[in-house]
Coordinates of C-alpha atoms in Angstrom, one line a residue:
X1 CA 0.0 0.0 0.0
X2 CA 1.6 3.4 -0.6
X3 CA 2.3 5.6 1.8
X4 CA 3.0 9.0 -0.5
X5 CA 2.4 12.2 1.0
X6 CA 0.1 13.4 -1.4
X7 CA -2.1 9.9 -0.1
X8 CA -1.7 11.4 3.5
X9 CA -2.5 15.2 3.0
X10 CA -5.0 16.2 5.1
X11 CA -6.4 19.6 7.1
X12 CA -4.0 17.9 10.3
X13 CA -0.9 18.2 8.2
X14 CA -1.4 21.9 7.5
X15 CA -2.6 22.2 11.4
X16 CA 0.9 20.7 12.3
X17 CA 2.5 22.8 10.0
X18 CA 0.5 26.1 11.7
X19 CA 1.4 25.1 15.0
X20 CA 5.5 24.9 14.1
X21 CA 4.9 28.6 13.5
X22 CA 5.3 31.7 16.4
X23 CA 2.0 33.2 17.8
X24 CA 2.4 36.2 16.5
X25 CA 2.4 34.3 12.7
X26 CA -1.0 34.6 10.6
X27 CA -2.8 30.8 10.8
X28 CA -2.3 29.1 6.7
X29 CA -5.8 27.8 5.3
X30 CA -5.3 26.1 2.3
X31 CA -8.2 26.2 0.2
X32 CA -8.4 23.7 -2.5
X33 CA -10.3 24.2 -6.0
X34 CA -10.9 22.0 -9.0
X35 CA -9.5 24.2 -12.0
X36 CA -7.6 27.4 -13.3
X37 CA -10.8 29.6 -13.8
X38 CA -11.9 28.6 -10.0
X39 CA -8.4 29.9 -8.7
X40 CA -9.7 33.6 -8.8
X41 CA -13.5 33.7 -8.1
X42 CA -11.9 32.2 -4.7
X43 CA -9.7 34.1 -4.0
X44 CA -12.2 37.0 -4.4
X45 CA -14.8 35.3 -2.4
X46 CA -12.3 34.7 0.5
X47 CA -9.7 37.5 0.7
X48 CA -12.1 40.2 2.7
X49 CA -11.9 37.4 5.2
X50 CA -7.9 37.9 5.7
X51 CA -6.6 39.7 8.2
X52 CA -3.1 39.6 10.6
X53 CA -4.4 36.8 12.5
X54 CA -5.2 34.6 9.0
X55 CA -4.8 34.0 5.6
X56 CA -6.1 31.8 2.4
X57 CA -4.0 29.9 0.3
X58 CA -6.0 29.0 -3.5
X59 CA -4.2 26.2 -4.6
X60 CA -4.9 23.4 -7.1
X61 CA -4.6 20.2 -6.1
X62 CA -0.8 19.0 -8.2
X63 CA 0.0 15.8 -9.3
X64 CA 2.6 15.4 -6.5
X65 CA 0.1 15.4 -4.0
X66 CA -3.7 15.8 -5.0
X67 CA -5.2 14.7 -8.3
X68 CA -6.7 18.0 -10.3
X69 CA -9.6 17.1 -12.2
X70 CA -13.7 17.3 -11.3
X71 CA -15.4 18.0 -8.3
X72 CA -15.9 14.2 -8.2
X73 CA -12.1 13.7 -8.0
X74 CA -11.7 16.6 -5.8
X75 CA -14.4 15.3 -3.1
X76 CA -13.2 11.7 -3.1
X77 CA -9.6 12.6 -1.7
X78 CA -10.3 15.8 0.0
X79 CA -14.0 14.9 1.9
X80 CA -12.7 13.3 4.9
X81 CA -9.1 15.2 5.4
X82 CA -10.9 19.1 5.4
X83 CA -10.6 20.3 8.4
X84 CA -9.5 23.8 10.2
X85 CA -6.7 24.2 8.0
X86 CA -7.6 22.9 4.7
X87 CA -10.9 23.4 2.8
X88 CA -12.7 22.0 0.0
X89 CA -14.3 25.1 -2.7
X90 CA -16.4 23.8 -5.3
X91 CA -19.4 24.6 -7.8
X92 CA -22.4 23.1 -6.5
X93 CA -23.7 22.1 -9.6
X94 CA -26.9 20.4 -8.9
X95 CA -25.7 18.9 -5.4
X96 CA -27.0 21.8 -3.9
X97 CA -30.4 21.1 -5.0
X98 CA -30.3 17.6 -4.7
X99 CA -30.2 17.8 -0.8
X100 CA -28.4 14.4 0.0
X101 CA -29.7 12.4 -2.1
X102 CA -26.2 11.3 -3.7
X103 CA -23.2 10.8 -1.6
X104 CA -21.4 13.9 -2.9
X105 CA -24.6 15.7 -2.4
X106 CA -24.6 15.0 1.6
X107 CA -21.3 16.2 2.2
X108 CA -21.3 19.2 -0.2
X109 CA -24.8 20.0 2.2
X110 CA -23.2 19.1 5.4
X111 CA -19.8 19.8 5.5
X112 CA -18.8 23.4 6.9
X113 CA -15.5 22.5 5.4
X114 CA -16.3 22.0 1.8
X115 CA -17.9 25.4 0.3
X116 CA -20.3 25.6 -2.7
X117 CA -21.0 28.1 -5.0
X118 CA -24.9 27.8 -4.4
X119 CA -25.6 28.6 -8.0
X120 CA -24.5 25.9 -10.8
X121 CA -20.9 27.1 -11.1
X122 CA -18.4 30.1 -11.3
X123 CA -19.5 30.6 -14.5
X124 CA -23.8 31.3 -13.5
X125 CA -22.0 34.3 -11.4
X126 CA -20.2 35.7 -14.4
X127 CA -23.6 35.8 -16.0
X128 CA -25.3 37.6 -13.8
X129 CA -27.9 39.5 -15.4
X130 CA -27.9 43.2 -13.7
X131 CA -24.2 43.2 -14.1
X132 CA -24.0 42.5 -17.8
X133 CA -24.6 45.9 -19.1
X134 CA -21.8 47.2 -16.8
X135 CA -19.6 44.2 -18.5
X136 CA -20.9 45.6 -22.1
X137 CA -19.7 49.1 -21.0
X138 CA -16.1 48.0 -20.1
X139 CA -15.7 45.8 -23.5
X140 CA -17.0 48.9 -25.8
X141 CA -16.9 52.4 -23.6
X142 CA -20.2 52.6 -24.9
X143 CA -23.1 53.5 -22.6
X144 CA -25.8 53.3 -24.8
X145 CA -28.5 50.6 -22.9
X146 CA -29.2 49.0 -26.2
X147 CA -30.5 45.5 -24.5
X148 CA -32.1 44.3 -20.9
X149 CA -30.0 41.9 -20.0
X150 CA -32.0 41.5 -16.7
X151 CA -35.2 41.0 -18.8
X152 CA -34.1 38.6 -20.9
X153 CA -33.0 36.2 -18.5
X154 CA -36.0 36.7 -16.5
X155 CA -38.3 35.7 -19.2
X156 CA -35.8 32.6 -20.3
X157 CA -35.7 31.3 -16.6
X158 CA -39.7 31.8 -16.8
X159 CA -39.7 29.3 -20.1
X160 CA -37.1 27.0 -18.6
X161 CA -38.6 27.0 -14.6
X162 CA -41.1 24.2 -15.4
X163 CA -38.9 22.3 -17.4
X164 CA -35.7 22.5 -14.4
X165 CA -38.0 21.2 -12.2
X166 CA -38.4 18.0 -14.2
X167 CA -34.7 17.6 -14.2
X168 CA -34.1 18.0 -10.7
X169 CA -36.7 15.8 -10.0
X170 CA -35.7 13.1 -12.5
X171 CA -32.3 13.2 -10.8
X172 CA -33.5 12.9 -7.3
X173 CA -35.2 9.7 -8.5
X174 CA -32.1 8.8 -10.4
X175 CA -33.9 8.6 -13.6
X176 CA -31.5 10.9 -15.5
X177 CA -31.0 8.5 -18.3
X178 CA -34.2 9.2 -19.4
X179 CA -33.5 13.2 -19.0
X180 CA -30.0 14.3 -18.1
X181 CA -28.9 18.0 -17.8
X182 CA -27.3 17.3 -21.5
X183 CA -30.7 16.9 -22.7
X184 CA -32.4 19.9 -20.8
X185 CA -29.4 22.3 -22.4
X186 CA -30.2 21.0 -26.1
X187 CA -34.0 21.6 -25.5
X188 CA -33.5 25.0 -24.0
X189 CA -30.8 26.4 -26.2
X190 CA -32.3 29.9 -28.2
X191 CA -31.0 29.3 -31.5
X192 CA -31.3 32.1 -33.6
X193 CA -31.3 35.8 -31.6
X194 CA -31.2 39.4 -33.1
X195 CA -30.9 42.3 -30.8
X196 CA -34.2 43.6 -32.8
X197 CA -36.2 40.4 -31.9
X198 CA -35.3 38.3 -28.9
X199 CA -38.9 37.3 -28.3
X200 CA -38.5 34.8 -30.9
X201 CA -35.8 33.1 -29.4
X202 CA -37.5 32.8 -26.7
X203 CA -41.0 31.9 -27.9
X204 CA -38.4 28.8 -29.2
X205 CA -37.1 28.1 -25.7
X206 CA -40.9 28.3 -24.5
X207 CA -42.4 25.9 -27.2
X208 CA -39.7 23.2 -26.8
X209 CA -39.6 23.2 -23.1
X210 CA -43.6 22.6 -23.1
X211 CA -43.3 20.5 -25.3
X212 CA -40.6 18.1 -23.1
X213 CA -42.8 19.3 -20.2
X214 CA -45.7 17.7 -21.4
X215 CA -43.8 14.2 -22.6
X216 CA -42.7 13.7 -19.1
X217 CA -46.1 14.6 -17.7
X218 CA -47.3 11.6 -19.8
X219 CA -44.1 9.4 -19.1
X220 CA -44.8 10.0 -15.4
X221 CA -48.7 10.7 -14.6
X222 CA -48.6 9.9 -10.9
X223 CA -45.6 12.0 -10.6
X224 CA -47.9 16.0 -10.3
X225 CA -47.8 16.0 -6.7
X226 CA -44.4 15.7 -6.0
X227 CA -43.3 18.0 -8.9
X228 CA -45.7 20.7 -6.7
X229 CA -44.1 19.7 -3.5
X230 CA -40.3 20.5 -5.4
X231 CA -41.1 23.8 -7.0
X232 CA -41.8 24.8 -3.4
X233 CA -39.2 22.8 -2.3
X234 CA -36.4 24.8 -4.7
X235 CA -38.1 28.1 -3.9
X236 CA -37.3 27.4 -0.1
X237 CA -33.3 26.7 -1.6
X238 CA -33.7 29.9 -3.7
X239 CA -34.6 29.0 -6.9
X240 CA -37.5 31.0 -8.5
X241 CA -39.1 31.2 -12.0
X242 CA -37.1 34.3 -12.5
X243 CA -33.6 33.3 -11.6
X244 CA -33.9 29.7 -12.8
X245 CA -30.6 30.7 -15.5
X246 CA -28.5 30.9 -12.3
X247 CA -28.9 26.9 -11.4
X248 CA -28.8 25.3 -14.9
X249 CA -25.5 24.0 -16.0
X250 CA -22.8 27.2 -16.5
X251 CA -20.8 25.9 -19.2
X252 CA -23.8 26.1 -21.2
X253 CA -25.4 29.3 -20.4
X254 CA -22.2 31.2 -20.6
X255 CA -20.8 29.2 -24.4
X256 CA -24.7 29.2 -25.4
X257 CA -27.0 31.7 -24.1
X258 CA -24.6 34.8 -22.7
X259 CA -21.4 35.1 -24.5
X260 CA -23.4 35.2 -28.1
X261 CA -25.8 37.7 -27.2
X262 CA -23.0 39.8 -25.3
X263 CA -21.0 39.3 -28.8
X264 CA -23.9 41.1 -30.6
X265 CA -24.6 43.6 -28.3
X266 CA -21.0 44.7 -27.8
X267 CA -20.7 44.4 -31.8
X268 CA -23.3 46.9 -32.4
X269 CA -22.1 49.1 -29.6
X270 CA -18.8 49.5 -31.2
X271 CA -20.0 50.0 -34.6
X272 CA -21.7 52.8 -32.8
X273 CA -18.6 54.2 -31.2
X274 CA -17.2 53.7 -34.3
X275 CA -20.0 55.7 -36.7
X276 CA -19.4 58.1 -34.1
X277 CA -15.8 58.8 -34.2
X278 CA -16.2 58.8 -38.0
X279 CA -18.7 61.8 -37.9
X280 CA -17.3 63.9 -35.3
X281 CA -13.5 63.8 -36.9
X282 CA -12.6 67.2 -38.6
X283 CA -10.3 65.7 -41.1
X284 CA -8.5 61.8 -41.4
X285 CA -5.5 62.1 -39.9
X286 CA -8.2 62.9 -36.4
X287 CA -10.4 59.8 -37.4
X288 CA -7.3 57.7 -38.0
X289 CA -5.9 58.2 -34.0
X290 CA -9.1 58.2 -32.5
X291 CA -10.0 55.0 -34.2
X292 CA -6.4 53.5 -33.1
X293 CA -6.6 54.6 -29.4
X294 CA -10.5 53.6 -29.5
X295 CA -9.1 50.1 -30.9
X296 CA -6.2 49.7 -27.7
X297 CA -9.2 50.7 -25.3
X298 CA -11.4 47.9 -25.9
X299 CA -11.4 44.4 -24.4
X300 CA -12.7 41.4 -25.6
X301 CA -16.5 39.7 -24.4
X302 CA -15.8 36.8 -23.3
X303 CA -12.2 37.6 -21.5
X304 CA -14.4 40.9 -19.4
X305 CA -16.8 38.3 -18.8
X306 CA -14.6 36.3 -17.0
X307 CA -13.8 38.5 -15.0
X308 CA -17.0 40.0 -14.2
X309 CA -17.6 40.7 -10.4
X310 CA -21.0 42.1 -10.6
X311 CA -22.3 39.1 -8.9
X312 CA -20.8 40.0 -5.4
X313 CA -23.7 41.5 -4.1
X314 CA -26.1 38.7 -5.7
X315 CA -28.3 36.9 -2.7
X316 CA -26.7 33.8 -3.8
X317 CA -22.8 35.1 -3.3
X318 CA -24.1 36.6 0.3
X319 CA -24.9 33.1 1.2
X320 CA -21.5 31.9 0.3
X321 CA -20.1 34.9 2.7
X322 CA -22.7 33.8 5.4
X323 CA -21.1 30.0 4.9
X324 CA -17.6 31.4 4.8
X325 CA -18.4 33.4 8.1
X326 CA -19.5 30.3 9.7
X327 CA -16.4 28.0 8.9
X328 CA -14.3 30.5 10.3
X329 CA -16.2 30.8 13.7
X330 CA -14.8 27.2 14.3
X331 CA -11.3 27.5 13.4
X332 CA -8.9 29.1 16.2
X333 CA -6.9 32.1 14.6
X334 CA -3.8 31.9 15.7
X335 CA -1.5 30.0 14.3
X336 CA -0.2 28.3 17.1
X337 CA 3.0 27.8 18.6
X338 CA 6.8 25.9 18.5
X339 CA 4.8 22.2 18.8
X340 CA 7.2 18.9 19.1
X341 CA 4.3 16.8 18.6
X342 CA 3.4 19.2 15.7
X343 CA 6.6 18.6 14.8
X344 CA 7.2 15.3 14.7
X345 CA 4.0 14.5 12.8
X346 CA 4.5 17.0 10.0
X347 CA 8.2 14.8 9.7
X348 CA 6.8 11.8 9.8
X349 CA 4.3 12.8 6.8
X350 CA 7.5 14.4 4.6
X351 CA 9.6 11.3 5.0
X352 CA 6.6 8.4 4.3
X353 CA 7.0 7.1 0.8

């Protein structure tokens, strides 16, 4: 059986490793993610929490020590070593809504070590709909409120609500076979959309989402009651018809639903900056350097959306700072002091191969 470090990390190694240090030396919490793009939104979402007595380490797990892959790979090795000193940060995906009905989804639910993003993943908060204009304005300069955002998503959770309820339910039952989130993105998807008519893409969500609706009704007929009890049940967790876009997978609303209808919009915002600088110019040689420092100003859609932080003062990311809050209240803030048994176990750990 191997004995590798990386086999014995745990949240006791890091404590031993604490209590080596002086008193008057911040406390280390390493805080583990699954990718790249997580490294940031948690380091935002846990650096106000910093101060002289502690710090956050983001690190991803290497392939000396932890395996870095999905939240499934991340869970298996890290759910029972979290502890005061190193933390599990995750997307929730739909564990959060599941409420313990799968392994992962009991301890993402129960463990004050292992934090969840509430919504589906990082990538729901970069799509929050009240910042996206504000992300429009930074990729273009160009204030011009051309498109509701906010609007749009609120009328394309309203077509997907019913539909996400299904899914959620068929994966409670573990039926998700027969309708997996896969499925729900291909039905829901907008096709077409034009900034002149985005009714119609909706009106497409709407029809094909009824449609599924009403297959499953048939498929299950016994099944109304319970799908009553769960759209209360998900309104209790936070989920409404208007906000549904925030708990269905993020890949696909970002690559599907967001980032084309921010490309348009930001297109025709810069053709209008553009059309502008053009008409306002006294002679070429003026057009010419206002179009070239116009050009070195602007940023690209989906890059800005990355880094969107609009999100931070979203009911959802509040919750996170409420769970964040609450780990903290049971880890001790110093960092301890010279320890031999601290010592010696942190040796012992190093040395074991």
């Amino acid at each position: 059986m191997s004995r590798r470090l990386g086999e014995n990390l745990s949240s006791r190694y890091f404590e031993a490793a604490n209590k080596m240090k002086t008193k008057t030396a911040r406390k280390r919490i390493v805080a583990y993610v699954e990718s790249y793009d997580d490294v940031f939104f948690w380091r935002t979402a846990l650096s106000r929490f910093e101060d002289d007595k502690r710090y956050f380490e983001v690190m991803l797990p290497s392939r000396n020590s932890l395996k870095r892959g999905k939240k499934s790979v991340l869970m298996n090795l890290l759910s029972q070593r979290v502890g005061e000193c190193m933390i599990a940060c995750v997307d929730a995906d739909l564990d959060y809504l599941l409420q313990g009905v799968t392994v992962t989804s009991r301890e993402i639910n129960s463990n004050p070590y292992i934090l969840h993003t509430y919504v589906y993943a990082i990538e729901n908060y970069q799509c929050y709909a009240p910042s996206l204009h504000n992300v429009a304005v930074a990729v273009t300069l160009n204030d011009h409120r051309i498109f509701d955002f906010n609007e749009y998503l609120t009328l394309f959770s309203e077509a997907c609500h019913p539909l996400f309820v299904w899914l959620v339910y068929m994966y409670r039952i573990g039926h998700f076979g027969e309708f997996s989130l896969t499925d729900f993105g291909r039905i829901v998807e907008p096709g077409g959309f034009s900034i002149e008519h985005p009714e119609r893409s909706l009106q497409n969500v709407s029809r094909k989402a009824k449609g599924k609706v009403a297959q499953l009704r048939r498929r299950y007929p016994g099944a109304e009651k319970d799908i009553q009890a769960l759209t209360d049940e998900l309104r209790m967790l936070g989920v409404t018809a208007q906000n549904t876009y925030l708990y269905i997978q993020g890949h696909y609303l970002f690559d599907s639903v967001v980032a084309p209808i921010m490309s348009k919009v930001c297109n025709r915002l810069r053709t209008e900056r553009e059309n502008e600088i053009t008409q306002t110019s006294i002679h070429h040689l003026q057009r010419n350097n206002e179009m070239a420092c116009y050009e070195r100003s602007i940023e690209d859609c989906k890059a800005m959306l990355k880094k969107n932080l609009g999100y931070m003062l979203s009911t959802q990311f509040l919750q996170l700072q409420k769970d964040i809050e609450h780990l903290l209240n049971l880890i001790p803030e110093t960092a301890g002091k010279d320890n031999e048994h601290a010592h010696d176990f942190q040796s012992s750990h190093e040395h074991e191969e």
